Amino acid sequence: MSAPIISLESLTNTTSSGQLLTTAKSGGCASSSCGSSSRPTDMDSATWEKIKDHPCFSEEAHHYFARMHVAVAPACNIQCNYCNRKYDCANESRPGVVSEKLTPDQALRKVIAVANEVPQLSVLGIAGPGDACYDWKKTRATFERIAREIPDIKLCISTNGLALPEHVDELAELNISHVTITINMVDPAVGEKIYPWIFYGHRRYTGMEAAKILHERQMLGLEMLSKRGILTKINSVMIPGINDQHLIEVNKWVKERGAFLHNVMPLISDPAHGTCFGQTGQRGPTALELKALQDRLEGGAKLMRHCRQCRADAVGLLGTDRGQEFTLDQIPLEPGYNSGKRHAYREVVSRIRDDHLAAKNQAITTLASVSVRGSLHVAVATKGGGRINEHFGHAKEFQVYEASQTGIKFVGHRKVEPYCRGGWGEEATLGGIIAALEGINIVLCAKIGDCPQKQLMEAGIRATEAFGYDYIETAISALYAAEYGLDLSKATA
Ligand code: CLF
Ligand code: SF4
């Protein structure tokens, strides 16, 4: 049973911490277990404490919490064939994007300004725009300043791994709790097709020799982090014909060395980005190819499927980017940190989360009671909070879930151009949305007009607003039961 509705919008658009708390109280809570842990049963409490408010390391947390990146580290020590240095590091960022570079002091100013305005903020990451471990002095200075000012923010770093081993002790000292290493290969013969050169120990290396050094440093860095209990995520760029099959091997290696998550990201290759792969016509994988590989990797290192390949200066919930609201020219020169909004928001979320967990458990019971085995692919328009709370026409992405008798799994997202522009539906855009929704059975949204609904139906995709503002799992389990029929003897057992 869903709680009375507390929309994410009502939580984040209020202007004061007092209003946030009032919203929470007036919304009420259907769960009798407010404040209890919504920790998954298969996870120890120490790990849960580390990931429960990290939007990248926990799929569940990404419905509630936001990250921000500060682009303080422009230098890089390797060359990837999918990177053009005019743009941000493509290992942890959307290719073809240029971020506003900051000094550590400017970064601190920006983080304070964001923390005062974005209550969901829980993680500060440094993901370039070059390599954060190679450009270490600026990275370190930034982390130090921010930890002093906002001690409860989680610190996160992303690196290609070459300069990682020499900084692991400092990372531990600085209390950096989450590290991402991009590992695209464990065989230098594959590596030399991805990395033309590296710069290491004051020397430039090329070919197999370069790939071998990079591989050894990546493995060493990963092992050192695991030994110190720092959570690691491995990013791998899936490059069809070069490392797509090989990533199965990569998954095994990183699991054996203690990686917490493996995030396989699609290569985004565009001749206009001026990268080597863009110019040679190397293609990226389709959404279905990516999903097929991710499905093959199930059972190995745990997979991350909710990555949005964000910018090196991204701000906000994954899937939205408020970075443009916080450029240096728009933020106060000396903002004082006020923790009120962030703390009030956390209190609200801990209440909602318990209720959401109860709804999920109810959904699992419903699924298990269905008489016929089947599957359902559902695309959801959401603004966060785990609810169906976005209009079809406003959605910039749809979250995709796969339902079966055994549960409901988040399997990815599909980015789209919003259908609605200035109050009118764009016919041309609808064609693109229908193509992006390939393989989807049902679309769930808070509102949809007759016209797009009809055209989706003609393309074999049902769309409904009947579950608007419900929890995603509640709606999907009800649809699944309607589709495949409830076994009443099990349902009442
Ligand atoms: Fe940033 Fe990366 Fe930390 Fe997250 S992003 S440094 S782990 S806080 Fe997240 Fe963005 Fe994907 Fe990265 S969605 S690109 S995985
Ligand atoms: Fe570009 Fe990042 Fe590769 Fe460096 S590590 S070459 S910045 S993609």
Tab-separated table of N, CA and C in Angstrom, residues 67-204:
chain	number	residue	atom	x	y	z
A	67	ARG	N	24.698	13.720	-6.991
A	67	ARG	CA	26.147	13.918	-6.962
A	67	ARG	C	26.466	15.256	-7.638
A	68	MET	N	27.620	15.784	-7.315
A	68	MET	CA	28.121	16.873	-8.143
A	68	MET	C	29.593	16.630	-8.421
A	69	HIS	N	30.028	17.051	-9.595
A	69	HIS	CA	31.435	16.944	-9.972
A	69	HIS	C	32.040	18.333	-10.028
A	70	VAL	N	33.300	18.451	-9.649
A	70	VAL	CA	34.009	19.707	-9.883
A	70	VAL	C	35.182	19.416	-10.813
A	71	ALA	N	35.272	20.217	-11.866
A	71	ALA	CA	36.266	19.959	-12.928
A	71	ALA	C	37.576	20.661	-12.571
A	72	VAL	N	38.336	20.054	-11.662
A	72	VAL	CA	39.571	20.714	-11.200
A	72	VAL	C	40.842	20.073	-11.772
A	73	ALA	N	40.716	18.924	-12.447
A	73	ALA	CA	41.913	18.150	-12.824
A	73	ALA	C	42.006	17.968	-14.339
A	74	PRO	N	42.526	18.950	-15.047
A	74	PRO	CA	42.523	18.845	-16.512
A	74	PRO	C	43.648	17.989	-17.128
A	75	ALA	N	44.744	17.757	-16.391
A	75	ALA	CA	45.875	17.044	-17.033
A	75	ALA	C	45.611	15.546	-17.097
A	76	CYS	N	46.146	14.903	-18.127
A	76	CYS	CA	45.969	13.446	-18.244
A	76	CYS	C	47.273	12.796	-18.711
A	77	ASN	N	47.470	11.536	-18.330
A	77	ASN	CA	48.729	10.844	-18.590
A	77	ASN	C	48.613	9.704	-19.598
A	78	ILE	N	47.453	9.541	-20.221
A	78	ILE	CA	47.331	8.507	-21.254
A	78	ILE	C	46.534	9.073	-22.424
A	79	GLN	N	46.501	8.336	-23.503
A	79	GLN	CA	45.615	8.714	-24.606
A	79	GLN	C	44.688	7.537	-24.900
A	80	CYS	N	43.395	7.779	-24.808
A	80	CYS	CA	42.404	6.762	-25.187
A	80	CYS	C	41.920	7.102	-26.595
A	81	ASN	N	41.679	6.084	-27.409
A	81	ASN	CA	41.250	6.346	-28.790
A	81	ASN	C	39.847	6.928	-28.884
A	82	TYR	N	39.114	6.938	-27.764
A	82	TYR	CA	37.767	7.528	-27.793
A	82	TYR	C	37.759	8.923	-27.187
A	83	CYS	N	38.942	9.515	-27.009
A	83	CYS	CA	39.016	10.819	-26.338
A	83	CYS	C	39.651	11.871	-27.225
A	84	ASN	N	39.067	13.050	-27.211
A	84	ASN	CA	39.696	14.234	-27.783
A	84	ASN	C	39.919	15.182	-26.623
A	85	ARG	N	41.175	15.545	-26.383
A	85	ARG	CA	41.513	16.333	-25.186
A	85	ARG	C	40.878	17.714	-25.140
A	86	LYS	N	40.270	18.124	-26.268
A	86	LYS	CA	39.552	19.402	-26.208
A	86	LYS	C	38.357	19.277	-25.255
A	87	TYR	N	37.922	18.003	-25.085
A	87	TYR	CA	36.716	17.752	-24.275
A	87	TYR	C	37.099	17.075	-22.962
A	88	ASP	N	36.047	16.789	-22.136
A	88	ASP	CA	36.266	16.149	-20.834
A	88	ASP	C	36.649	14.679	-20.989
A	89	CYS	N	37.211	14.111	-19.915
A	89	CYS	CA	37.571	12.693	-19.881
A	89	CYS	C	36.337	11.848	-20.198
A	90	ALA	N	36.452	11.016	-21.232
A	90	ALA	CA	35.297	10.216	-21.648
A	90	ALA	C	35.150	8.949	-20.817
A	91	ASN	N	36.070	8.715	-19.860
A	91	ASN	CA	35.948	7.533	-19.016
A	91	ASN	C	34.843	7.687	-17.983
A	92	GLU	N	34.523	8.919	-17.611
A	92	GLU	CA	33.500	9.134	-16.578
A	92	GLU	C	32.598	10.284	-17.006
A	93	SER	N	32.641	10.637	-18.266
A	93	SER	CA	31.861	11.793	-18.709
A	93	SER	C	31.303	11.530	-20.096
A	94	ARG	N	30.272	12.294	-20.406
A	94	ARG	CA	29.686	12.233	-21.745
A	94	ARG	C	30.681	12.814	-22.750
A	95	PRO	N	31.021	12.081	-23.825
A	95	PRO	CA	31.990	12.609	-24.782
A	95	PRO	C	31.486	13.879	-25.473
A	96	GLY	N	32.431	14.722	-25.885
A	96	GLY	CA	32.081	15.918	-26.647
A	96	GLY	C	31.607	17.077	-25.794
A	97	VAL	N	31.912	17.035	-24.494
A	97	VAL	CA	31.435	18.081	-23.595
A	97	VAL	C	32.633	18.791	-22.966
A	98	VAL	N	32.548	20.115	-22.841
A	98	VAL	CA	33.614	20.881	-22.199
A	98	VAL	C	33.087	21.469	-20.901
A	99	SER	N	33.783	21.223	-19.794
A	99	SER	CA	33.337	21.735	-18.502
A	99	SER	C	34.035	23.048	-18.161
A	100	GLU	N	33.418	23.760	-17.227
A	100	GLU	CA	34.031	24.985	-16.712
A	100	GLU	C	35.114	24.569	-15.711
A	101	LYS	N	36.395	24.800	-16.075
A	101	LYS	CA	37.481	24.346	-15.191
A	101	LYS	C	37.579	25.270	-13.973
A	102	LEU	N	37.901	24.662	-12.826
A	102	LEU	CA	37.912	25.416	-11.572
A	102	LEU	C	39.231	25.230	-10.843
A	103	THR	N	39.607	26.238	-10.045
A	103	THR	CA	40.703	26.058	-9.100
A	103	THR	C	40.092	25.407	-7.847
A	104	PRO	N	40.920	24.847	-6.938
A	104	PRO	CA	40.338	24.268	-5.721
A	104	PRO	C	39.489	25.271	-4.943
A	105	ASP	N	39.894	26.547	-4.889
A	105	ASP	CA	39.090	27.537	-4.156
A	105	ASP	C	37.753	27.794	-4.840
A	106	GLN	N	37.795	27.879	-6.162
A	106	GLN	CA	36.524	28.072	-6.879
A	106	GLN	C	35.622	26.855	-6.697
A	107	ALA	N	36.252	25.675	-6.663
A	107	ALA	CA	35.470	24.447	-6.476
A	107	ALA	C	34.759	24.477	-5.133
A	108	LEU	N	35.470	24.891	-4.099
A	108	LEU	CA	34.863	24.957	-2.768
A	108	LEU	C	33.656	25.908	-2.779
A	109	ARG	N	33.845	27.053	-3.422
A	109	ARG	CA	32.768	28.043	-3.502
A	109	ARG	C	31.534	27.423	-4.183
A	110	LYS	N	31.801	26.703	-5.244
A	110	LYS	CA	30.691	26.115	-6.005
A	110	LYS	C	29.984	25.010	-5.197
A	111	VAL	N	30.768	24.181	-4.512
A	111	VAL	CA	30.158	23.087	-3.744
A	111	VAL	C	29.265	23.653	-2.637
A	112	ILE	N	29.742	24.716	-1.981
A	112	ILE	CA	28.920	25.322	-0.917
A	112	ILE	C	27.628	25.885	-1.507
A	113	ALA	N	27.751	26.568	-2.637
A	113	ALA	CA	26.554	27.152	-3.265
A	113	ALA	C	25.556	26.051	-3.624
A	114	VAL	N	26.053	24.935	-4.159
A	114	VAL	CA	25.153	23.830	-4.539
A	114	VAL	C	24.552	23.184	-3.290
A	115	ALA	N	25.388	22.948	-2.271
A	115	ALA	CA	24.891	22.289	-1.047
A	115	ALA	C	23.788	23.117	-0.380
A	116	ASN	N	23.866	24.438	-0.520
A	116	ASN	CA	22.829	25.301	0.063
A	116	ASN	C	21.506	25.210	-0.703
A	117	GLU	N	21.596	24.885	-1.997
A	117	GLU	CA	20.405	24.913	-2.851
A	117	GLU	C	19.841	23.550	-3.212
A	118	VAL	N	20.692	22.517	-3.245
A	118	VAL	CA	20.261	21.194	-3.729
A	118	VAL	C	20.279	20.226	-2.548
A	119	PRO	N	19.148	20.037	-1.888
A	119	PRO	CA	19.154	19.234	-0.658
A	119	PRO	C	19.535	17.776	-0.876
A	120	GLN	N	19.356	17.286	-2.122
A	120	GLN	CA	19.681	15.871	-2.392
A	120	GLN	C	21.178	15.618	-2.454
A	121	LEU	N	21.994	16.675	-2.466
A	121	LEU	CA	23.438	16.492	-2.657
A	121	LEU	C	24.054	15.622	-1.559
A	122	SER	N	24.692	14.534	-1.955
A	122	SER	CA	25.328	13.652	-0.963
A	122	SER	C	26.757	13.300	-1.323
A	123	VAL	N	27.143	13.472	-2.605
A	123	VAL	CA	28.474	13.025	-3.044
A	123	VAL	C	29.153	14.111	-3.861
A	124	LEU	N	30.430	14.309	-3.567
A	124	LEU	CA	31.254	15.204	-4.376
A	124	LEU	C	32.277	14.344	-5.114
A	125	GLY	N	32.248	14.397	-6.427
A	125	GLY	CA	33.170	13.576	-7.211
A	125	GLY	C	34.133	14.423	-8.023
A	126	ILE	N	35.352	13.908	-8.195
A	126	ILE	CA	36.269	14.542	-9.144
A	126	ILE	C	36.516	13.535	-10.260
A	127	ALA	N	36.054	13.904	-11.437
A	127	ALA	CA	36.111	12.990	-12.586
A	127	ALA	C	36.729	13.723	-13.763
A	128	GLY	N	37.842	14.374	-13.523
A	128	GLY	CA	38.507	15.081	-14.616
A	128	GLY	C	38.353	16.580	-14.487
A	129	PRO	N	38.398	17.242	-15.631
A	129	PRO	CA	38.186	16.763	-17.007
A	129	PRO	C	39.351	15.956	-17.582
A	130	GLY	N	40.448	15.768	-16.860
A	130	GLY	CA	41.525	14.867	-17.296
A	130	GLY	C	41.553	13.678	-16.348
A	131	ASP	N	42.710	13.412	-15.735
A	131	ASP	CA	42.776	12.302	-14.776
A	131	ASP	C	43.037	12.835	-13.366
A	132	ALA	N	42.128	12.523	-12.443
A	132	ALA	CA	42.167	13.104	-11.094
A	132	ALA	C	43.377	12.629	-10.290
A	133	CYS	N	43.885	11.431	-10.559
A	133	CYS	CA	45.065	10.963	-9.811
A	133	CYS	C	46.352	11.544	-10.391
A	134	TYR	N	46.385	11.757	-11.707
A	134	TYR	CA	47.576	12.339	-12.321
A	134	TYR	C	47.684	13.824	-11.949
A	135	ASP	N	46.555	14.537	-11.995
A	135	ASP	CA	46.540	15.961	-11.631
A	135	ASP	C	46.304	16.052	-10.117
A	136	TRP	N	47.139	15.361	-9.342
A	136	TRP	CA	46.853	15.055	-7.948
A	136	TRP	C	46.814	16.257	-7.013
A	137	LYS	N	47.747	17.216	-7.231
A	137	LYS	CA	47.820	18.342	-6.277
A	137	LYS	C	46.493	19.073	-6.201
A	138	LYS	N	45.894	19.312	-7.367
A	138	LYS	CA	44.620	20.053	-7.387
A	138	LYS	C	43.502	19.195	-6.817
A	139	THR	N	43.550	17.909	-7.122
A	139	THR	CA	42.522	16.999	-6.601
A	139	THR	C	42.578	16.977	-5.078
A	140	ARG	N	43.795	16.804	-4.546
A	140	ARG	CA	43.965	16.712	-3.096
A	140	ARG	C	43.522	18.010	-2.407
A	141	ALA	N	43.993	19.133	-2.968
A	141	ALA	CA	43.645	20.429	-2.350
A	141	ALA	C	42.130	20.621	-2.328
A	142	THR	N	41.455	20.183	-3.371
A	142	THR	CA	39.997	20.345	-3.442
A	142	THR	C	39.316	19.481	-2.388
A	143	PHE	N	39.708	18.207	-2.320
A	143	PHE	CA	39.097	17.320	-1.324
A	143	PHE	C	39.309	17.865	0.094
A	144	GLU	N	40.523	18.328	0.379
A	144	GLU	CA	40.819	18.822	1.733
A	144	GLU	C	39.906	19.979	2.111
A	145	ARG	N	39.783	20.935	1.187
A	145	ARG	CA	38.969	22.125	1.485
A	145	ARG	C	37.505	21.725	1.715
A	146	ILE	N	36.995	20.858	0.858
A	146	ILE	CA	35.562	20.523	0.932
A	146	ILE	C	35.264	19.686	2.175
A	147	ALA	N	36.157	18.745	2.509
A	147	ALA	CA	35.921	17.903	3.697
A	147	ALA	C	35.904	18.749	4.964
A	148	ARG	N	36.723	19.808	4.976
A	148	ARG	CA	36.774	20.690	6.149
A	148	ARG	C	35.444	21.431	6.318
A	149	GLU	N	34.899	21.874	5.204
A	149	GLU	CA	33.703	22.720	5.244
A	149	GLU	C	32.405	21.911	5.374
A	150	ILE	N	32.346	20.766	4.654
A	150	ILE	CA	31.110	19.954	4.651
A	150	ILE	C	31.516	18.516	5.001
A	151	PRO	N	31.723	18.228	6.287
A	151	PRO	CA	32.323	16.935	6.647
A	151	PRO	C	31.452	15.723	6.310
A	152	ASP	N	30.135	15.902	6.157
A	152	ASP	CA	29.317	14.709	5.907
A	152	ASP	C	29.120	14.406	4.422
A	153	ILE	N	29.801	15.132	3.547
A	153	ILE	CA	29.656	14.826	2.122
A	153	ILE	C	30.588	13.662	1.779
A	154	LYS	N	30.108	12.719	0.961
A	154	LYS	CA	30.965	11.590	0.570
A	154	LYS	C	31.883	12.050	-0.558
A	155	LEU	N	33.136	11.578	-0.510
A	155	LEU	CA	34.106	11.992	-1.516
A	155	LEU	C	34.386	10.831	-2.469
A	156	CYS	N	34.443	11.135	-3.738
A	156	CYS	CA	34.491	10.101	-4.767
A	156	CYS	C	35.457	10.544	-5.859
A	157	ILE	N	36.189	9.622	-6.423
A	157	ILE	CA	37.180	9.990	-7.446
A	157	ILE	C	37.145	8.968	-8.580
A	158	SER	N	37.445	9.448	-9.767
A	158	SER	CA	37.475	8.553	-10.924
A	158	SER	C	38.829	8.697	-11.615
A	159	THR	N	39.433	7.574	-12.016
A	159	THR	CA	40.778	7.611	-12.592
A	159	THR	C	40.969	6.524	-13.641
A	160	ASN	N	41.942	6.756	-14.521
A	160	ASN	CA	42.282	5.692	-15.476
A	160	ASN	C	43.182	4.639	-14.820
A	161	GLY	N	43.677	4.915	-13.617
A	161	GLY	CA	44.397	3.902	-12.845
A	161	GLY	C	45.908	3.954	-12.943
A	162	LEU	N	46.457	4.642	-13.962
A	162	LEU	CA	47.916	4.599	-14.137
A	162	LEU	C	48.645	5.211	-12.938
A	163	ALA	N	48.153	6.341	-12.447
A	163	ALA	CA	48.815	6.996	-11.304
A	163	ALA	C	48.140	6.652	-9.980
A	164	LEU	N	47.263	5.657	-9.995
A	164	LEU	CA	46.504	5.346	-8.775
A	164	LEU	C	47.358	4.766	-7.640
A	165	PRO	N	48.209	3.741	-7.899
A	165	PRO	CA	48.880	3.096	-6.757
A	165	PRO	C	49.645	4.068	-5.869
A	166	GLU	N	50.283	5.097	-6.459
A	166	GLU	CA	51.068	5.984	-5.589
A	166	GLU	C	50.208	6.898	-4.723
A	167	HIS	N	48.884	6.904	-4.934
A	167	HIS	CA	48.028	7.793	-4.132
A	167	HIS	C	47.045	7.055	-3.226
A	168	VAL	N	47.107	5.729	-3.216
A	168	VAL	CA	46.112	4.974	-2.441
A	168	VAL	C	46.180	5.323	-0.950
A	169	ASP	N	47.393	5.447	-0.394
A	169	ASP	CA	47.487	5.772	1.036
A	169	ASP	C	46.873	7.134	1.328
A	170	GLU	N	47.142	8.092	0.456
A	170	GLU	CA	46.565	9.432	0.670
A	170	GLU	C	45.048	9.411	0.519
A	171	LEU	N	44.555	8.595	-0.423
A	171	LEU	CA	43.100	8.494	-0.599
A	171	LEU	C	42.456	7.995	0.698
A	172	ALA	N	43.105	6.993	1.303
A	172	ALA	CA	42.578	6.442	2.561
A	172	ALA	C	42.628	7.513	3.658
A	173	GLU	N	43.761	8.219	3.722
A	173	GLU	CA	43.947	9.292	4.719
A	173	GLU	C	42.884	10.390	4.570
A	174	LEU	N	42.575	10.715	3.311
A	174	LEU	CA	41.607	11.792	3.054
A	174	LEU	C	40.157	11.314	3.209
A	175	ASN	N	40.013	10.032	3.556
A	175	ASN	CA	38.672	9.475	3.746
A	175	ASN	C	37.863	9.431	2.456
A	176	ILE	N	38.551	9.181	1.352
A	176	ILE	CA	37.849	9.019	0.064
A	176	ILE	C	37.234	7.624	0.101
A	177	SER	N	35.924	7.578	0.088
A	177	SER	CA	35.261	6.297	0.334
A	177	SER	C	34.953	5.509	-0.922
A	178	HIS	N	34.953	6.175	-2.084
A	178	HIS	CA	34.541	5.507	-3.321
A	178	HIS	C	35.497	5.880	-4.455
A	179	VAL	N	36.000	4.856	-5.145
A	179	VAL	CA	36.931	5.101	-6.249
A	179	VAL	C	36.447	4.358	-7.488
A	180	THR	N	36.523	5.033	-8.624
A	180	THR	CA	36.207	4.372	-9.898
A	180	THR	C	37.480	4.265	-10.726
A	181	ILE	N	37.741	3.071	-11.269
A	181	ILE	CA	38.868	2.888	-12.194
A	181	ILE	C	38.273	2.463	-13.541
A	182	THR	N	38.717	3.106	-14.608
A	182	THR	CA	38.260	2.644	-15.925
A	182	THR	C	39.187	1.544	-16.398
A	183	ILE	N	38.636	0.350	-16.568
A	183	ILE	CA	39.432	-0.805	-17.016
A	183	ILE	C	38.739	-1.388	-18.248
A	184	ASN	N	39.373	-1.221	-19.391
A	184	ASN	CA	38.769	-1.675	-20.646
A	184	ASN	C	39.345	-2.994	-21.136
A	185	MET	N	40.402	-3.460	-20.476
A	185	MET	CA	41.050	-4.698	-20.941
A	185	MET	C	41.906	-5.284	-19.819
A	186	VAL	N	42.129	-6.611	-19.920
A	186	VAL	CA	43.129	-7.235	-19.046
A	186	VAL	C	44.162	-7.948	-19.906
A	187	ASP	N	44.099	-7.716	-21.207
A	187	ASP	CA	45.050	-8.316	-22.139
A	187	ASP	C	45.671	-7.169	-22.952
A	188	PRO	N	46.979	-6.955	-22.832
A	188	PRO	CA	47.611	-5.833	-23.543
A	188	PRO	C	47.388	-5.868	-25.053
A	189	ALA	N	47.157	-7.072	-25.612
A	189	ALA	CA	46.907	-7.143	-27.063
A	189	ALA	C	45.582	-6.433	-27.400
A	190	VAL	N	44.630	-6.483	-26.489
A	190	VAL	CA	43.379	-5.732	-26.669
A	190	VAL	C	43.659	-4.254	-26.345
A	191	GLY	N	44.447	-4.049	-25.289
A	191	GLY	CA	44.740	-2.689	-24.829
A	191	GLY	C	45.409	-1.829	-25.887
A	192	GLU	N	46.275	-2.420	-26.693
A	192	GLU	CA	46.987	-1.568	-27.667
A	192	GLU	C	46.054	-1.054	-28.763
A	193	LYS	N	44.873	-1.669	-28.888
A	193	LYS	CA	43.905	-1.151	-29.871
A	193	LYS	C	43.109	0.020	-29.290
A	194	ILE	N	43.231	0.217	-27.978
A	194	ILE	CA	42.444	1.280	-27.323
A	194	ILE	C	43.329	2.458	-26.911
A	195	TYR	N	44.591	2.142	-26.517
A	195	TYR	CA	45.492	3.182	-25.997
A	195	TYR	C	46.721	3.303	-26.883
A	196	PRO	N	46.859	4.380	-27.659
A	196	PRO	CA	48.063	4.522	-28.491
A	196	PRO	C	49.321	4.808	-27.674
A	197	TRP	N	49.190	5.513	-26.562
A	197	TRP	CA	50.361	5.791	-25.723
A	197	TRP	C	49.970	6.092	-24.291
A	198	ILE	N	50.985	5.966	-23.413
A	198	ILE	CA	50.830	6.426	-22.028
A	198	ILE	C	52.084	7.208	-21.649
A	199	PHE	N	51.984	8.017	-20.607
A	199	PHE	CA	53.132	8.754	-20.086
A	199	PHE	C	53.333	8.305	-18.652
A	200	TYR	N	54.486	7.643	-18.404
A	200	TYR	CA	54.669	7.035	-17.081
A	200	TYR	C	56.143	7.107	-16.677
A	201	GLY	N	56.437	7.531	-15.458
A	201	GLY	CA	57.826	7.633	-14.991
A	201	GLY	C	58.660	8.523	-15.906
A	202	HIS	N	58.110	9.672	-16.262
A	202	HIS	CA	58.797	10.679	-17.109
A	202	HIS	C	59.101	10.168	-18.509
A	203	ARG	N	58.406	9.115	-18.955
A	203	ARG	CA	58.656	8.567	-20.291
A	203	ARG	C	57.366	8.259	-20.999
A	204	ARG	N	57.426	8.312	-22.301
A	204	ARG	CA	56.255	7.967	-23.102
A	204	ARG	C	56.411	6.534	-23.604
